[in-house]
Each structure stands twice: as C-alpha cells, then as structure tokens.
C-alpha cells in the first residue's frame, strides 16, 4: 500500500467498540452466501436459475445469520475460554 492509500484506509476505520457488530456482519455475509450456494446445489442442483435461487435463499439467510451470530458469539467466546488454556 502506498502512503496515500494507507491514509485513506485509516480515515474510514470504525471505532473499536463496534467490532462485534462488524465481525457479525462480515461473518454473516460470507457464511450465508456460502451456505446458500451449497444448500441450493443440494436441493435443486445446478440449472439455468441456480444463481437466482441462491440469491433468493441469501435474502433470507443473511439477516437470519447476522442475528444468530450476534446471539451466539458471546456463548462461543465463553466456551472457547473454558476449553483453551490461556498462556
């Protein structure tokens, strides 16, 4: 990255306290899309309307995944803390 690009990227960074929400947004966006691809393939196969079906599934999956991640993340953080040794 050039100094100018780095300066511009630093200018659009969000405050640290929104990290859990940004994490949930990115995780939900990626996982919902991947799961929509896989489930649509498993249910209907790849046909002429495959990506249209994927995007229809994604419209439902993404908001649901976002809410689920917000709910489940603290539980997972706690479980990891109970399972992994802190060094």
PDB file of N, CA and C in Angstrom:
ATOM      1  N   UNK A   1       0.825  -1.178   0.000  1.00  0.00           N
ATOM      2  CA  UNK A   1       0.000   0.000   0.000  1.00  0.00           C
ATOM      3  C   UNK A   1       0.871   1.244   0.000  1.00  0.00           C
ATOM      4  N   UNK A   2       0.443   2.228  -0.743  1.00  0.00           N
ATOM      5  CA  UNK A   2       1.171   3.492  -0.719  1.00  0.00           C
ATOM      6  C   UNK A   2       0.758   4.286   0.510  1.00  0.00           C
ATOM      7  N   UNK A   3       1.507   5.313   0.829  1.00  0.00           N
ATOM      8  CA  UNK A   3       1.208   6.140   1.999  1.00  0.00           C
ATOM      9  C   UNK A   3      -0.159   6.796   1.854  1.00  0.00           C
ATOM     10  N   UNK A   4      -0.502   7.227   0.650  1.00  0.00           N
ATOM     11  CA  UNK A   4      -1.802   7.884   0.412  1.00  0.00           C
ATOM     12  C   UNK A   4      -2.951   6.890   0.589  1.00  0.00           C
ATOM     13  N   UNK A   5      -2.803   5.687   0.048  1.00  0.00           N
ATOM     14  CA  UNK A   5      -3.830   4.659   0.189  1.00  0.00           C
ATOM     15  C   UNK A   5      -4.002   4.275   1.642  1.00  0.00           C
ATOM     16  N   UNK A   6      -2.898   4.138   2.348  1.00  0.00           N
ATOM     17  CA  UNK A   6      -2.940   3.792   3.764  1.00  0.00           C
ATOM     18  C   UNK A   6      -3.643   4.881   4.568  1.00  0.00           C
ATOM     19  N   UNK A   7      -3.370   6.146   4.233  1.00  0.00           N
ATOM     20  CA  UNK A   7      -4.006   7.268   4.921  1.00  0.00           C
ATOM     21  C   UNK A   7      -5.511   7.263   4.682  1.00  0.00           C
ATOM     22  N   UNK A   8      -5.948   7.013   3.441  1.00  0.00           N
ATOM     23  CA  UNK A   8      -7.371   6.958   3.123  1.00  0.00           C
ATOM     24  C   UNK A   8      -8.054   5.798   3.819  1.00  0.00           C
ATOM     25  N   UNK A   9      -7.399   4.635   3.873  1.00  0.00           N
ATOM     26  CA  UNK A   9      -7.967   3.467   4.541  1.00  0.00           C
ATOM     27  C   UNK A   9      -8.119   3.721   6.035  1.00  0.00           C
ATOM     28  N   UNK A  10      -7.159   4.388   6.639  1.00  0.00           N
ATOM     29  CA  UNK A  10      -7.225   4.689   8.062  1.00  0.00           C
ATOM     30  C   UNK A  10      -8.338   5.688   8.357  1.00  0.00           C
ATOM     31  N   UNK A  11      -8.673   6.528   7.397  1.00  0.00           N
ATOM     32  CA  UNK A  11      -9.711   7.532   7.590  1.00  0.00           C
ATOM     33  C   UNK A  11     -11.105   6.959   7.661  1.00  0.00           C
ATOM     34  N   UNK A  12     -11.323   5.753   7.131  1.00  0.00           N
ATOM     35  CA  UNK A  12     -12.665   5.178   7.131  1.00  0.00           C
ATOM     36  C   UNK A  12     -12.838   4.062   8.167  1.00  0.00           C
ATOM     37  N   UNK A  13     -11.889   3.898   9.041  1.00  0.00           N
ATOM     38  CA  UNK A  13     -11.984   2.860  10.067  1.00  0.00           C
ATOM     39  C   UNK A  13     -13.002   3.250  11.125  1.00  0.00           C
ATOM     40  N   UNK A  14     -13.674   2.242  11.629  1.00  0.00           N
ATOM     41  CA  UNK A  14     -14.700   2.453  12.650  1.00  0.00           C
ATOM     42  C   UNK A  14     -14.101   2.301  14.040  1.00  0.00           C
ATOM     43  N   UNK A  15     -14.788   2.831  15.056  1.00  0.00           N
ATOM     44  CA  UNK A  15     -14.283   2.686  16.427  1.00  0.00           C
ATOM     45  C   UNK A  15     -14.277   1.228  16.878  1.00  0.00           C
ATOM     46  N   UNK A  16     -13.380   0.917  17.806  1.00  0.00           N
ATOM     47  CA  UNK A  16     -13.189  -0.459  18.284  1.00  0.00           C
ATOM     48  C   UNK A  16     -14.455  -1.055  18.904  1.00  0.00           C
ATOM     49  N   UNK A  17     -15.287  -0.241  19.544  1.00  0.00           N
ATOM     50  CA  UNK A  17     -16.462  -0.776  20.240  1.00  0.00           C
ATOM     51  C   UNK A  17     -17.515  -1.377  19.296  1.00  0.00           C
ATOM     52  N   UNK A  18     -17.413  -1.131  17.996  1.00  0.00           N
ATOM     53  CA  UNK A  18     -18.345  -1.735  17.046  1.00  0.00           C
ATOM     54  C   UNK A  18     -17.809  -3.042  16.457  1.00  0.00           C
ATOM     55  N   UNK A  19     -16.643  -3.476  16.908  1.00  0.00           N
ATOM     56  CA  UNK A  19     -16.013  -4.694  16.381  1.00  0.00           C
ATOM     57  C   UNK A  19     -16.924  -5.920  16.396  1.00  0.00           C
ATOM     58  N   UNK A  20     -17.655  -6.202  17.484  1.00  0.00           N
ATOM     59  CA  UNK A  20     -18.519  -7.388  17.463  1.00  0.00           C
ATOM     60  C   UNK A  20     -19.585  -7.330  16.363  1.00  0.00           C
ATOM     61  N   UNK A  21     -20.078  -6.140  16.070  1.00  0.00           N
ATOM     62  CA  UNK A  21     -21.115  -5.991  15.050  1.00  0.00           C
ATOM     63  C   UNK A  21     -20.534  -6.098  13.641  1.00  0.00           C
ATOM     64  N   UNK A  22     -19.335  -5.564  13.460  1.00  0.00           N
ATOM     65  CA  UNK A  22     -18.673  -5.677  12.162  1.00  0.00           C
ATOM     66  C   UNK A  22     -18.265  -7.130  11.915  1.00  0.00           C
ATOM     67  N   UNK A  23     -17.766  -7.799  12.957  1.00  0.00           N
ATOM     68  CA  UNK A  23     -17.442  -9.225  12.861  1.00  0.00           C
ATOM     69  C   UNK A  23     -18.690 -10.001  12.438  1.00  0.00           C
ATOM     70  N   UNK A  24     -19.812  -9.753  13.111  1.00  0.00           N
ATOM     71  CA  UNK A  24     -21.062 -10.452  12.800  1.00  0.00           C
ATOM     72  C   UNK A  24     -21.510 -10.166  11.369  1.00  0.00           C
ATOM     73  N   UNK A  25     -21.368  -8.921  10.933  1.00  0.00           N
ATOM     74  CA  UNK A  25     -21.763  -8.563   9.573  1.00  0.00           C
ATOM     75  C   UNK A  25     -20.933  -9.310   8.543  1.00  0.00           C
ATOM     76  N   UNK A  26     -19.602  -9.282   8.692  1.00  0.00           N
ATOM     77  CA  UNK A  26     -18.735  -9.984   7.745  1.00  0.00           C
ATOM     78  C   UNK A  26     -18.973 -11.491   7.780  1.00  0.00           C
ATOM     79  N   UNK A  27     -19.053 -12.044   8.973  1.00  0.00           N
ATOM     80  CA  UNK A  27     -19.257 -13.491   9.110  1.00  0.00           C
ATOM     81  C   UNK A  27     -20.596 -13.903   8.498  1.00  0.00           C
ATOM     82  N   UNK A  28     -21.637 -13.162   8.788  1.00  0.00           N
ATOM     83  CA  UNK A  28     -22.960 -13.486   8.248  1.00  0.00           C
ATOM     84  C   UNK A  28     -22.979 -13.358   6.730  1.00  0.00           C
ATOM     85  N   UNK A  29     -22.363 -12.312   6.217  1.00  0.00           N
ATOM     86  CA  UNK A  29     -22.344 -12.095   4.768  1.00  0.00           C
ATOM     87  C   UNK A  29     -21.672 -13.254   4.054  1.00  0.00           C
ATOM     88  N   UNK A  30     -20.515 -13.651   4.539  1.00  0.00           N
ATOM     89  CA  UNK A  30     -19.752 -14.716   3.882  1.00  0.00           C
ATOM     90  C   UNK A  30     -20.409 -16.084   4.086  1.00  0.00           C
ATOM     91  N   UNK A  31     -20.745 -16.412   5.332  1.00  0.00           N
ATOM     92  CA  UNK A  31     -21.291 -17.741   5.621  1.00  0.00           C
ATOM     93  C   UNK A  31     -22.670 -17.941   5.000  1.00  0.00           C
ATOM     94  N   UNK A  32     -23.521 -16.927   5.042  1.00  0.00           N
ATOM     95  CA  UNK A  32     -24.853 -17.063   4.450  1.00  0.00           C
ATOM     96  C   UNK A  32     -24.748 -17.286   2.947  1.00  0.00           C
ATOM     97  N   UNK A  33     -23.820 -16.583   2.300  1.00  0.00           N
ATOM     98  CA  UNK A  33     -23.661 -16.774   0.858  1.00  0.00           C
ATOM     99  C   UNK A  33     -23.147 -18.176   0.540  1.00  0.00           C
ATOM    100  N   UNK A  34     -22.120 -18.615   1.269  1.00  0.00           N
ATOM    101  CA  UNK A  34     -21.581 -19.956   1.033  1.00  0.00           C
ATOM    102  C   UNK A  34     -22.633 -21.034   1.297  1.00  0.00           C
ATOM    103  N   UNK A  35     -23.367 -20.889   2.384  1.00  0.00           N
ATOM    104  CA  UNK A  35     -24.396 -21.877   2.703  1.00  0.00           C
ATOM    105  C   UNK A  35     -25.533 -21.839   1.686  1.00  0.00           C
ATOM    106  N   UNK A  36     -25.868 -20.661   1.183  1.00  0.00           N
ATOM    107  CA  UNK A  36     -26.894 -20.564   0.144  1.00  0.00           C
ATOM    108  C   UNK A  36     -26.448 -21.288  -1.122  1.00  0.00           C
ATOM    109  N   UNK A  37     -25.161 -21.141  -1.476  1.00  0.00           N
ATOM    110  CA  UNK A  37     -24.627 -21.862  -2.631  1.00  0.00           C
ATOM    111  C   UNK A  37     -24.748 -23.376  -2.447  1.00  0.00           C
ATOM    112  N   UNK A  38     -24.318 -23.864  -1.287  1.00  0.00           N
ATOM    113  CA  UNK A  38     -24.289 -25.305  -1.028  1.00  0.00           C
ATOM    114  C   UNK A  38     -25.701 -25.886  -0.924  1.00  0.00           C
ATOM    115  N   UNK A  39     -26.558 -25.234  -0.153  1.00  0.00           N
ATOM    116  CA  UNK A  39     -27.913 -25.771   0.059  1.00  0.00           C
ATOM    117  C   UNK A  39     -28.729 -25.718  -1.221  1.00  0.00           C
ATOM    118  N   UNK A  40     -28.589 -24.657  -1.993  1.00  0.00           N
ATOM    119  CA  UNK A  40     -29.304 -24.582  -3.272  1.00  0.00           C
ATOM    120  C   UNK A  40     -28.827 -25.680  -4.216  1.00  0.00           C
ATOM    121  N   UNK A  41     -27.520 -25.919  -4.245  1.00  0.00           N
ATOM    122  CA  UNK A  41     -26.986 -27.005  -5.075  1.00  0.00           C
ATOM    123  C   UNK A  41     -27.532 -28.352  -4.612  1.00  0.00           C
ATOM    124  N   UNK A  42     -27.531 -28.589  -3.306  1.00  0.00           N
ATOM    125  CA  UNK A  42     -28.009 -29.871  -2.776  1.00  0.00           C
ATOM    126  C   UNK A  42     -29.500 -30.071  -3.039  1.00  0.00           C
ATOM    127  N   UNK A  43     -30.259 -29.003  -2.977  1.00  0.00           N
ATOM    128  CA  UNK A  43     -31.708 -29.108  -3.120  1.00  0.00           C
ATOM    129  C   UNK A  43     -32.149 -29.170  -4.586  1.00  0.00           C
ATOM    130  N   UNK A  44     -31.551 -28.336  -5.440  1.00  0.00           N
ATOM    131  CA  UNK A  44     -32.031 -28.205  -6.817  1.00  0.00           C
ATOM    132  C   UNK A  44     -31.002 -28.571  -7.881  1.00  0.00           C
ATOM    133  N   UNK A  45     -29.733 -28.695  -7.492  1.00  0.00           N
ATOM    134  CA  UNK A  45     -28.686 -28.910  -8.487  1.00  0.00           C
ATOM    135  C   UNK A  45     -28.363 -27.607  -9.201  1.00  0.00           C
ATOM    136  N   UNK A  46     -27.429 -27.688 -10.138  1.00  0.00           N
ATOM    137  CA  UNK A  46     -27.065 -26.501 -10.908  1.00  0.00           C
ATOM    138  C   UNK A  46     -27.865 -26.507 -12.195  1.00  0.00           C
ATOM    139  N   UNK A  47     -28.685 -25.501 -12.336  1.00  0.00           N
ATOM    140  CA  UNK A  47     -29.519 -25.357 -13.524  1.00  0.00           C
ATOM    141  C   UNK A  47     -29.471 -23.929 -14.016  1.00  0.00           C
ATOM    142  N   UNK A  48     -30.352 -23.605 -14.937  1.00  0.00           N
ATOM    143  CA  UNK A  48     -30.330 -22.261 -15.513  1.00  0.00           C
ATOM    144  C   UNK A  48     -30.662 -21.149 -14.513  1.00  0.00           C
ATOM    145  N   UNK A  49     -31.350 -21.477 -13.453  1.00  0.00           N
ATOM    146  CA  UNK A  49     -31.751 -20.470 -12.465  1.00  0.00           C
ATOM    147  C   UNK A  49     -31.006 -20.626 -11.138  1.00  0.00           C
ATOM    148  N   UNK A  50     -29.854 -21.296 -11.196  1.00  0.00           N
ATOM    149  CA  UNK A  50     -29.108 -21.585  -9.963  1.00  0.00           C
ATOM    150  C   UNK A  50     -28.771 -20.321  -9.182  1.00  0.00           C
ATOM    151  N   UNK A  51     -28.139 -19.342  -9.800  1.00  0.00           N
ATOM    152  CA  UNK A  51     -27.740 -18.131  -9.066  1.00  0.00           C
ATOM    153  C   UNK A  51     -28.947 -17.315  -8.617  1.00  0.00           C
ATOM    154  N   UNK A  52     -30.015 -17.336  -9.382  1.00  0.00           N
ATOM    155  CA  UNK A  52     -31.252 -16.655  -8.959  1.00  0.00           C
ATOM    156  C   UNK A  52     -31.801 -17.321  -7.694  1.00  0.00           C
ATOM    157  N   UNK A  53     -31.800 -18.649  -7.672  1.00  0.00           N
ATOM    158  CA  UNK A  53     -32.254 -19.384  -6.482  1.00  0.00           C
ATOM    159  C   UNK A  53     -31.329 -19.126  -5.295  1.00  0.00           C
ATOM    160  N   UNK A  54     -30.015 -19.072  -5.557  1.00  0.00           N
ATOM    161  CA  UNK A  54     -29.050 -18.782  -4.497  1.00  0.00           C
ATOM    162  C   UNK A  54     -29.335 -17.410  -3.890  1.00  0.00           C
ATOM    163  N   UNK A  55     -29.528 -16.416  -4.718  1.00  0.00           N
ATOM    164  CA  UNK A  55     -29.763 -15.062  -4.221  1.00  0.00           C
ATOM    165  C   UNK A  55     -31.096 -14.954  -3.476  1.00  0.00           C
ATOM    166  N   UNK A  56     -32.109 -15.704  -3.903  1.00  0.00           N
ATOM    167  CA  UNK A  56     -33.376 -15.728  -3.165  1.00  0.00           C
ATOM    168  C   UNK A  56     -33.178 -16.330  -1.776  1.00  0.00           C
ATOM    169  N   UNK A  57     -32.414 -17.398  -1.707  1.00  0.00           N
ATOM    170  CA  UNK A  57     -32.114 -18.006  -0.407  1.00  0.00           C
ATOM    171  C   UNK A  57     -31.271 -17.065   0.442  1.00  0.00           C
ATOM    172  N   UNK A  58     -30.335 -16.378  -0.184  1.00  0.00           N
ATOM    173  CA  UNK A  58     -29.439 -15.465   0.532  1.00  0.00           C
ATOM    174  C   UNK A  58     -30.207 -14.310   1.171  1.00  0.00           C
ATOM    175  N   UNK A  59     -31.247 -13.830   0.522  1.00  0.00           N
ATOM    176  CA  UNK A  59     -32.052 -12.737   1.076  1.00  0.00           C
ATOM    177  C   UNK A  59     -32.656 -13.104   2.421  1.00  0.00           C
ATOM    178  N   UNK A  60     -32.945 -14.371   2.618  1.00  0.00           N
ATOM    179  CA  UNK A  60     -33.480 -14.840   3.894  1.00  0.00           C
ATOM    180  C   UNK A  60     -32.338 -15.190   4.846  1.00  0.00           C
ATOM    181  N   UNK A  61     -31.318 -15.840   4.318  1.00  0.00           N
ATOM    182  CA  UNK A  61     -30.238 -16.368   5.155  1.00  0.00           C
ATOM    183  C   UNK A  61     -29.367 -15.281   5.774  1.00  0.00           C
ATOM    184  N   UNK A  62     -29.085 -14.220   5.063  1.00  0.00           N
ATOM    185  CA  UNK A  62     -28.139 -13.219   5.558  1.00  0.00           C
ATOM    186  C   UNK A  62     -28.648 -12.513   6.808  1.00  0.00           C
ATOM    187  N   UNK A  63     -29.853 -11.942   6.811  1.00  0.00           N
ATOM    188  CA  UNK A  63     -30.322 -11.305   8.048  1.00  0.00           C
ATOM    189  C   UNK A  63     -30.449 -12.300   9.208  1.00  0.00           C
ATOM    190  N   UNK A  64     -30.892 -13.511   8.906  1.00  0.00           N
ATOM    191  CA  UNK A  64     -31.018 -14.525   9.955  1.00  0.00           C
ATOM    192  C   UNK A  64     -29.645 -14.873  10.528  1.00  0.00           C
ATOM    193  N   UNK A  65     -28.654 -15.023   9.656  1.00  0.00           N
ATOM    194  CA  UNK A  65     -27.291 -15.340  10.111  1.00  0.00           C
ATOM    195  C   UNK A  65     -26.726 -14.202  10.953  1.00  0.00           C
ATOM    196  N   UNK A  66     -26.979 -12.968  10.571  1.00  0.00           N
ATOM    197  CA  UNK A  66     -26.472 -11.807  11.318  1.00  0.00           C
ATOM    198  C   UNK A  66     -27.013 -11.809  12.744  1.00  0.00           C
ATOM    199  N   UNK A  67     -28.303 -11.999  12.886  1.00  0.00           N
ATOM    200  CA  UNK A  67     -28.921 -12.029  14.222  1.00  0.00           C
ATOM    201  C   UNK A  67     -28.395 -13.225  15.015  1.00  0.00           C
ATOM    202  N   UNK A  68     -28.317 -14.387  14.377  1.00  0.00           N
ATOM    203  CA  UNK A  68     -27.825 -15.582  15.070  1.00  0.00           C
ATOM    204  C   UNK A  68     -26.392 -15.408  15.553  1.00  0.00           C
ATOM    205  N   UNK A  69     -25.545 -14.801  14.746  1.00  0.00           N
ATOM    206  CA  UNK A  69     -24.154 -14.589  15.156  1.00  0.00           C
ATOM    207  C   UNK A  69     -24.086 -13.638  16.337  1.00  0.00           C
ATOM    208  N   UNK A  70     -24.902 -12.587  16.325  1.00  0.00           N
ATOM    209  CA  UNK A  70     -24.920 -11.661  17.463  1.00  0.00           C
ATOM    210  C   UNK A  70     -25.315 -12.376  18.751  1.00  0.00           C
ATOM    211  N   UNK A  71     -26.241 -13.318  18.652  1.00  0.00           N
ATOM    212  CA  UNK A  71     -26.704 -14.060  19.830  1.00  0.00           C
ATOM    213  C   UNK A  71     -25.684 -15.111  20.259  1.00  0.00           C
ATOM    214  N   UNK A  72     -25.117 -15.829  19.301  1.00  0.00           N
ATOM    215  CA  UNK A  72     -24.268 -16.980  19.594  1.00  0.00           C
ATOM    216  C   UNK A  72     -22.828 -16.590  19.927  1.00  0.00           C
ATOM    217  N   UNK A  73     -22.322 -15.487  19.393  1.00  0.00           N
ATOM    218  CA  UNK A  73     -20.922 -15.109  19.575  1.00  0.00           C
ATOM    219  C   UNK A  73     -20.481 -15.061  21.036  1.00  0.00           C
ATOM    220  N   UNK A  74     -21.233 -14.415  21.932  1.00  0.00           N
ATOM    221  CA  UNK A  74     -20.787 -14.401  23.334  1.00  0.00           C
ATOM    222  C   UNK A  74     -20.717 -15.801  23.957  1.00  0.00           C
ATOM    223  N   UNK A  75     -21.616 -16.660  23.553  1.00  0.00           N
ATOM    224  CA  UNK A  75     -21.616 -18.035  24.068  1.00  0.00           C
ATOM    225  C   UNK A  75     -20.368 -18.763  23.574  1.00  0.00           C
ATOM    226  N   UNK A  76     -20.044 -18.589  22.305  1.00  0.00           N
ATOM    227  CA  UNK A  76     -18.867 -19.247  21.727  1.00  0.00           C
ATOM    228  C   UNK A  76     -17.590 -18.715  22.359  1.00  0.00           C
ATOM    229  N   UNK A  77     -17.512 -17.408  22.573  1.00  0.00           N
ATOM    230  CA  UNK A  77     -16.334 -16.829  23.225  1.00  0.00           C
ATOM    231  C   UNK A  77     -16.158 -17.442  24.611  1.00  0.00           C
ATOM    232  N   UNK A  78     -17.236 -17.591  25.336  1.00  0.00           N
ATOM    233  CA  UNK A  78     -17.181 -18.198  26.674  1.00  0.00           C
ATOM    234  C   UNK A  78     -16.743 -19.665  26.599  1.00  0.00           C
ATOM    235  N   UNK A  79     -17.305 -20.425  25.658  1.00  0.00           N
ATOM    236  CA  UNK A  79     -16.932 -21.833  25.505  1.00  0.00           C
ATOM    237  C   UNK A  79     -15.465 -21.988  25.133  1.00  0.00           C
ATOM    238  N   UNK A  80     -14.972 -21.131  24.260  1.00  0.00           N
ATOM    239  CA  UNK A  80     -13.551 -21.180  23.900  1.00  0.00           C
ATOM    240  C   UNK A  80     -12.698 -20.873  25.114  1.00  0.00           C
ATOM    241  N   UNK A  81     -13.103 -19.895  25.902  1.00  0.00           N
ATOM    242  CA  UNK A  81     -12.367 -19.564  27.115  1.00  0.00           C
ATOM    243  C   UNK A  81     -12.310 -20.714  28.110  1.00  0.00           C
ATOM    244  N   UNK A  82     -13.388 -21.500  28.161  1.00  0.00           N
ATOM    245  CA  UNK A  82     -13.426 -22.664  29.049  1.00  0.00           C
ATOM    246  C   UNK A  82     -12.639 -23.850  28.491  1.00  0.00           C
ATOM    247  N   UNK A  83     -12.412 -23.862  27.196  1.00  0.00           N
ATOM    248  CA  UNK A  83     -11.793 -25.009  26.531  1.00  0.00           C
ATOM    249  C   UNK A  83     -10.301 -24.838  26.287  1.00  0.00           C
ATOM    250  N   UNK A  84      -9.852 -23.626  26.061  1.00  0.00           N
ATOM    251  CA  UNK A  84      -8.479 -23.365  25.653  1.00  0.00           C
ATOM    252  C   UNK A  84      -7.697 -22.749  26.814  1.00  0.00           C
ATOM    253  N   UNK A  85      -6.475 -23.245  27.014  1.00  0.00           N
ATOM    254  CA  UNK A  85      -5.604 -22.677  28.036  1.00  0.00           C
ATOM    255  C   UNK A  85      -5.120 -21.307  27.604  1.00  0.00           C
ATOM    256  N   UNK A  86      -5.172 -20.356  28.514  1.00  0.00           N
ATOM    257  CA  UNK A  86      -4.641 -19.021  28.229  1.00  0.00           C
ATOM    258  C   UNK A  86      -3.177 -19.006  28.662  1.00  0.00           C
ATOM    259  N   UNK A  87      -2.288 -18.712  27.749  1.00  0.00           N
ATOM    260  CA  UNK A  87      -0.847 -18.658  28.067  1.00  0.00           C
ATOM    261  C   UNK A  87      -0.376 -17.249  27.963  1.00  0.00           C
TER     262      UNK A  87
END
